[in-house]
């Protein structure tokens, strides 16, 4: 019955959107699910409050936080992730679609047959050629770049494969802007001192067979940390929760009654970022956000790289998530005791982290305004 009810809801919304047709001064956003809302919320709010534009928000999740977002110029529609969504995308009659979804036009979600401009907004600071699949951005019209590394990579990809140049927006990274703001307002955050002793450790991995949770490194890590009297927060990636729930359940069975262990499933909540002293990660983009927004150290587990594009070396650019590791933290070989690595962990000076942030990111604190201005200047000029 739930499947039937869900399908009917999708069908009703798709028909409603098709009948609605083209709406002038309206921007369409699409979200694959609730975990993308933290990357979109503030830029949506900026567009709604500082322009005459309205927003039609399409989501594949019934529990998307967007449904709780209340604004007179904002409408949210659940469209699922099956054939109805794919049919709708091919018939969308809208001027601009903004997405955080790579692989447009490569699999099921195709470009509209109408004259629609597609804008990709970054949902991570990582590079575009190793973690993402080959051709992930080929069918976008505009790519929002978080920093100079994205521009360099895009132009190299276009040159290598003889692709037409896309429009590039020196955008920045809205998620980081919001993390920086959260950090500045946080009452639990104290500036680090020379005599700081780490007490609370956040484990925040990426997802995939070689990553911390799926590879079973996680239980060993938690064991060692608890035995040496650290408090531990585990923050699994949403894809791990979805695809490897059995691993999470196994960890919970072991540590659920331990008062020094905490599981954080809510990626939209930043409490674990604020109250932890140190992060342990692998190839997660969250590690870059943690270090550059909260100015705290990261220990990177030296597990195999997360490679979704086996041809990434053809670009001849070292991925940002590789080159920046030793600048913002230290690399643990996974053989020595983790407590020894923590005790010798390099605490990067805040001034250095700020310099790294300023050097590698565009428009810090201003990215939402940059996107809003780009939309107005290029697609919705003021009459």
PDB file of C-alpha atoms in Angstrom, residues 87-253:
ATOM      1  CA  UNK A  87       9.950  11.583 -17.646  1.00  0.00           C
ATOM      2  CA  UNK A  88       9.442  14.916 -15.890  1.00  0.00           C
ATOM      3  CA  UNK A  89      13.068  15.919 -16.417  1.00  0.00           C
ATOM      4  CA  UNK A  90      12.825  15.301 -20.140  1.00  0.00           C
ATOM      5  CA  UNK A  91       9.713  17.503 -20.354  1.00  0.00           C
ATOM      6  CA  UNK A  92      10.721  20.282 -17.913  1.00  0.00           C
ATOM      7  CA  UNK A  93       9.854  23.658 -19.379  1.00  0.00           C
ATOM      8  CA  UNK A  94      11.926  25.967 -17.217  1.00  0.00           C
ATOM      9  CA  UNK A  95      14.693  28.488 -17.856  1.00  0.00           C
ATOM     10  CA  UNK A  96      17.231  27.260 -15.279  1.00  0.00           C
ATOM     11  CA  UNK A  97      17.732  24.100 -13.218  1.00  0.00           C
ATOM     12  CA  UNK A  98      20.204  24.119 -10.307  1.00  0.00           C
ATOM     13  CA  UNK A  99      21.455  20.731  -9.090  1.00  0.00           C
ATOM     14  CA  UNK A 100      24.112  19.142  -6.875  1.00  0.00           C
ATOM     15  CA  UNK A 101      23.824  15.886  -8.850  1.00  0.00           C
ATOM     16  CA  UNK A 102      26.718  14.753 -11.068  1.00  0.00           C
ATOM     17  CA  UNK A 103      26.160  12.507 -14.122  1.00  0.00           C
ATOM     18  CA  UNK A 104      23.384  14.557 -15.709  1.00  0.00           C
ATOM     19  CA  UNK A 105      22.344  12.945 -19.008  1.00  0.00           C
ATOM     20  CA  UNK A 106      24.620   9.927 -18.395  1.00  0.00           C
ATOM     21  CA  UNK A 107      22.119   7.574 -16.798  1.00  0.00           C
ATOM     22  CA  UNK A 108      18.400   8.004 -16.103  1.00  0.00           C
ATOM     23  CA  UNK A 109      18.117  11.761 -15.499  1.00  0.00           C
ATOM     24  CA  UNK A 110      18.299  13.434 -18.912  1.00  0.00           C
ATOM     25  CA  UNK A 111      18.318  17.041 -20.060  1.00  0.00           C
ATOM     26  CA  UNK A 112      14.985  18.580 -21.014  1.00  0.00           C
ATOM     27  CA  UNK A 113      13.955  18.790 -24.654  1.00  0.00           C
ATOM     28  CA  UNK A 114      13.243  22.481 -23.963  1.00  0.00           C
ATOM     29  CA  UNK A 115      15.869  25.221 -23.925  1.00  0.00           C
ATOM     30  CA  UNK A 116      16.916  24.808 -20.307  1.00  0.00           C
ATOM     31  CA  UNK A 117      20.195  25.903 -18.728  1.00  0.00           C
ATOM     32  CA  UNK A 118      21.711  23.474 -16.201  1.00  0.00           C
ATOM     33  CA  UNK A 119      23.858  24.763 -13.334  1.00  0.00           C
ATOM     34  CA  UNK A 120      25.927  22.408 -11.181  1.00  0.00           C
ATOM     35  CA  UNK A 121      26.567  23.486  -7.576  1.00  0.00           C
ATOM     36  CA  UNK A 122      29.364  21.740  -5.681  1.00  0.00           C
ATOM     37  CA  UNK A 123      28.409  19.602  -2.697  1.00  0.00           C
ATOM     38  CA  UNK A 124      32.020  18.891  -1.764  1.00  0.00           C
ATOM     39  CA  UNK A 125      35.413  20.578  -1.960  1.00  0.00           C
ATOM     40  CA  UNK A 126      37.061  17.517  -3.504  1.00  0.00           C
ATOM     41  CA  UNK A 127      38.359  17.453  -7.064  1.00  0.00           C
ATOM     42  CA  UNK A 128      36.208  16.627 -10.065  1.00  0.00           C
ATOM     43  CA  UNK A 129      38.225  13.867 -11.708  1.00  0.00           C
ATOM     44  CA  UNK A 130      38.957  11.075  -9.190  1.00  0.00           C
ATOM     45  CA  UNK A 131      35.956  10.639  -6.896  1.00  0.00           C
ATOM     46  CA  UNK A 132      33.415  11.474  -9.622  1.00  0.00           C
ATOM     47  CA  UNK A 133      32.731   9.238 -12.622  1.00  0.00           C
ATOM     48  CA  UNK A 134      34.177   9.960 -16.036  1.00  0.00           C
ATOM     49  CA  UNK A 135      31.975  12.497 -17.812  1.00  0.00           C
ATOM     50  CA  UNK A 136      30.128  13.462 -14.618  1.00  0.00           C
ATOM     51  CA  UNK A 137      29.934  17.157 -15.617  1.00  0.00           C
ATOM     52  CA  UNK A 138      30.005  16.984 -19.415  1.00  0.00           C
ATOM     53  CA  UNK A 139      26.335  17.818 -19.905  1.00  0.00           C
ATOM     54  CA  UNK A 140      26.096  20.859 -17.654  1.00  0.00           C
ATOM     55  CA  UNK A 141      26.058  24.398 -19.044  1.00  0.00           C
ATOM     56  CA  UNK A 142      27.480  26.210 -16.013  1.00  0.00           C
ATOM     57  CA  UNK A 143      29.731  24.753 -13.330  1.00  0.00           C
ATOM     58  CA  UNK A 144      29.940  26.566  -9.996  1.00  0.00           C
ATOM     59  CA  UNK A 145      33.542  26.253  -8.844  1.00  0.00           C
ATOM     60  CA  UNK A 146      34.464  26.287  -5.161  1.00  0.00           C
ATOM     61  CA  UNK A 147      38.062  27.210  -5.828  1.00  0.00           C
ATOM     62  CA  UNK A 148      40.798  27.529  -8.472  1.00  0.00           C
ATOM     63  CA  UNK A 149      41.367  23.749  -8.488  1.00  0.00           C
ATOM     64  CA  UNK A 150      37.918  23.156  -9.969  1.00  0.00           C
ATOM     65  CA  UNK A 151      38.541  25.592 -12.830  1.00  0.00           C
ATOM     66  CA  UNK A 152      41.928  24.030 -13.587  1.00  0.00           C
ATOM     67  CA  UNK A 153      40.422  20.524 -13.621  1.00  0.00           C
ATOM     68  CA  UNK A 154      37.437  21.454 -15.792  1.00  0.00           C
ATOM     69  CA  UNK A 155      39.572  23.171 -18.421  1.00  0.00           C
ATOM     70  CA  UNK A 156      41.978  20.202 -18.445  1.00  0.00           C
ATOM     71  CA  UNK A 157      39.067  17.756 -18.935  1.00  0.00           C
ATOM     72  CA  UNK A 158      37.664  19.866 -21.769  1.00  0.00           C
ATOM     73  CA  UNK A 159      41.053  20.034 -23.472  1.00  0.00           C
ATOM     74  CA  UNK A 160      41.761  16.315 -23.087  1.00  0.00           C
ATOM     75  CA  UNK A 161      38.416  15.214 -24.524  1.00  0.00           C
ATOM     76  CA  UNK A 162      38.004  18.113 -26.978  1.00  0.00           C
ATOM     77  CA  UNK A 163      34.821  19.345 -25.270  1.00  0.00           C
ATOM     78  CA  UNK A 164      33.328  22.817 -25.675  1.00  0.00           C
ATOM     79  CA  UNK A 165      34.132  25.195 -22.834  1.00  0.00           C
ATOM     80  CA  UNK A 166      31.416  25.452 -20.219  1.00  0.00           C
ATOM     81  CA  UNK A 167      30.510  28.621 -18.439  1.00  0.00           C
ATOM     82  CA  UNK A 168      32.398  28.788 -15.171  1.00  0.00           C
ATOM     83  CA  UNK A 169      31.230  30.685 -12.109  1.00  0.00           C
ATOM     84  CA  UNK A 170      33.811  31.527  -9.460  1.00  0.00           C
ATOM     85  CA  UNK A 171      31.235  30.725  -6.859  1.00  0.00           C
ATOM     86  CA  UNK A 172      32.767  29.509  -3.592  1.00  0.00           C
ATOM     87  CA  UNK A 173      31.193  26.959  -1.300  1.00  0.00           C
ATOM     88  CA  UNK A 174      27.944  27.730   0.489  1.00  0.00           C
ATOM     89  CA  UNK A 175      28.278  24.815   2.874  1.00  0.00           C
ATOM     90  CA  UNK A 176      31.622  26.074   4.138  1.00  0.00           C
ATOM     91  CA  UNK A 177      30.274  29.614   4.510  1.00  0.00           C
ATOM     92  CA  UNK A 178      27.558  28.271   6.794  1.00  0.00           C
ATOM     93  CA  UNK A 179      29.998  26.126   8.760  1.00  0.00           C
ATOM     94  CA  UNK A 180      32.223  29.159   9.332  1.00  0.00           C
ATOM     95  CA  UNK A 181      29.218  31.111  10.573  1.00  0.00           C
ATOM     96  CA  UNK A 182      28.193  28.234  12.856  1.00  0.00           C
ATOM     97  CA  UNK A 183      31.707  28.042  14.246  1.00  0.00           C
ATOM     98  CA  UNK A 184      31.833  31.769  14.978  1.00  0.00           C
ATOM     99  CA  UNK A 185      28.539  31.530  16.887  1.00  0.00           C
ATOM    100  CA  UNK A 186      29.271  28.269  18.680  1.00  0.00           C
ATOM    101  CA  UNK A 187      29.361  28.547  22.464  1.00  0.00           C
ATOM    102  CA  UNK A 188      31.084  25.175  22.785  1.00  0.00           C
ATOM    103  CA  UNK A 189      34.084  26.109  20.651  1.00  0.00           C
ATOM    104  CA  UNK A 190      37.179  27.356  22.454  1.00  0.00           C
ATOM    105  CA  UNK A 191      40.221  28.599  20.624  1.00  0.00           C
ATOM    106  CA  UNK A 192      42.977  26.017  20.799  1.00  0.00           C
ATOM    107  CA  UNK A 193      45.853  26.584  23.154  1.00  0.00           C
ATOM    108  CA  UNK A 194      49.367  25.237  23.055  1.00  0.00           C
ATOM    109  CA  UNK A 195      48.682  22.853  25.952  1.00  0.00           C
ATOM    110  CA  UNK A 196      45.475  21.429  24.418  1.00  0.00           C
ATOM    111  CA  UNK A 197      44.805  17.781  25.152  1.00  0.00           C
ATOM    112  CA  UNK A 198      42.404  16.081  22.779  1.00  0.00           C
ATOM    113  CA  UNK A 199      39.453  14.517  24.579  1.00  0.00           C
ATOM    114  CA  UNK A 200      36.629  14.079  22.083  1.00  0.00           C
ATOM    115  CA  UNK A 201      37.361  12.437  18.729  1.00  0.00           C
ATOM    116  CA  UNK A 202      35.033  12.558  15.740  1.00  0.00           C
ATOM    117  CA  UNK A 203      35.229   9.690  13.230  1.00  0.00           C
ATOM    118  CA  UNK A 204      33.701  10.931   9.978  1.00  0.00           C
ATOM    119  CA  UNK A 205      34.523   8.704   7.000  1.00  0.00           C
ATOM    120  CA  UNK A 206      33.487   8.623   3.382  1.00  0.00           C
ATOM    121  CA  UNK A 207      31.652   5.585   2.004  1.00  0.00           C
ATOM    122  CA  UNK A 208      32.790   2.632  -0.079  1.00  0.00           C
ATOM    123  CA  UNK A 209      34.549  -0.724   0.373  1.00  0.00           C
ATOM    124  CA  UNK A 210      37.946   0.741   1.317  1.00  0.00           C
ATOM    125  CA  UNK A 211      36.591   3.347   3.756  1.00  0.00           C
ATOM    126  CA  UNK A 212      36.743   3.226   7.551  1.00  0.00           C
ATOM    127  CA  UNK A 213      33.367   1.631   8.335  1.00  0.00           C
ATOM    128  CA  UNK A 214      32.995  -0.736   5.385  1.00  0.00           C
ATOM    129  CA  UNK A 215      36.585  -2.020   5.711  1.00  0.00           C
ATOM    130  CA  UNK A 216      36.041  -2.885   9.424  1.00  0.00           C
ATOM    131  CA  UNK A 217      38.791  -0.494  10.520  1.00  0.00           C
ATOM    132  CA  UNK A 218      36.152   1.400  12.492  1.00  0.00           C
ATOM    133  CA  UNK A 219      35.672  -1.124  15.317  1.00  0.00           C
ATOM    134  CA  UNK A 220      39.396  -1.328  15.912  1.00  0.00           C
ATOM    135  CA  UNK A 221      39.593   2.459  15.969  1.00  0.00           C
ATOM    136  CA  UNK A 222      36.734   2.845  18.449  1.00  0.00           C
ATOM    137  CA  UNK A 223      38.147   0.096  20.673  1.00  0.00           C
ATOM    138  CA  UNK A 224      41.572   1.729  20.831  1.00  0.00           C
ATOM    139  CA  UNK A 225      40.147   5.201  21.434  1.00  0.00           C
ATOM    140  CA  UNK A 226      37.811   4.096  24.243  1.00  0.00           C
ATOM    141  CA  UNK A 227      40.536   2.031  25.893  1.00  0.00           C
ATOM    142  CA  UNK A 228      42.766   5.109  26.004  1.00  0.00           C
ATOM    143  CA  UNK A 229      39.951   7.171  27.546  1.00  0.00           C
ATOM    144  CA  UNK A 230      38.900   9.265  24.555  1.00  0.00           C
ATOM    145  CA  UNK A 231      35.261  10.094  23.948  1.00  0.00           C
ATOM    146  CA  UNK A 232      34.148   9.010  20.468  1.00  0.00           C
ATOM    147  CA  UNK A 233      31.532  10.336  18.058  1.00  0.00           C
ATOM    148  CA  UNK A 234      30.898   8.267  14.927  1.00  0.00           C
ATOM    149  CA  UNK A 235      29.327  10.185  12.042  1.00  0.00           C
ATOM    150  CA  UNK A 236      28.715   7.763   9.157  1.00  0.00           C
ATOM    151  CA  UNK A 237      28.242   8.992   5.621  1.00  0.00           C
ATOM    152  CA  UNK A 238      24.564   8.904   4.522  1.00  0.00           C
ATOM    153  CA  UNK A 239      25.451   6.409   1.761  1.00  0.00           C
ATOM    154  CA  UNK A 240      26.987   4.098   4.371  1.00  0.00           C
ATOM    155  CA  UNK A 241      23.783   4.304   6.419  1.00  0.00           C
ATOM    156  CA  UNK A 242      21.792   3.473   3.290  1.00  0.00           C
ATOM    157  CA  UNK A 243      23.987   0.763   1.786  1.00  0.00           C
ATOM    158  CA  UNK A 244      25.759  -0.775   4.805  1.00  0.00           C
ATOM    159  CA  UNK A 245      23.203  -0.524   7.609  1.00  0.00           C
ATOM    160  CA  UNK A 246      24.392  -3.919   8.876  1.00  0.00           C
ATOM    161  CA  UNK A 247      27.802  -2.402   9.658  1.00  0.00           C
ATOM    162  CA  UNK A 248      26.187   0.397  11.660  1.00  0.00           C
ATOM    163  CA  UNK A 249      24.020  -2.089  13.562  1.00  0.00           C
ATOM    164  CA  UNK A 250      27.082  -4.194  14.358  1.00  0.00           C
ATOM    165  CA  UNK A 251      28.864  -1.153  15.800  1.00  0.00           C
ATOM    166  CA  UNK A 252      25.789  -0.159  17.809  1.00  0.00           C
ATOM    167  CA  UNK A 253      25.496  -3.639  19.351  1.00  0.00           C
TER     168      UNK A 253
END
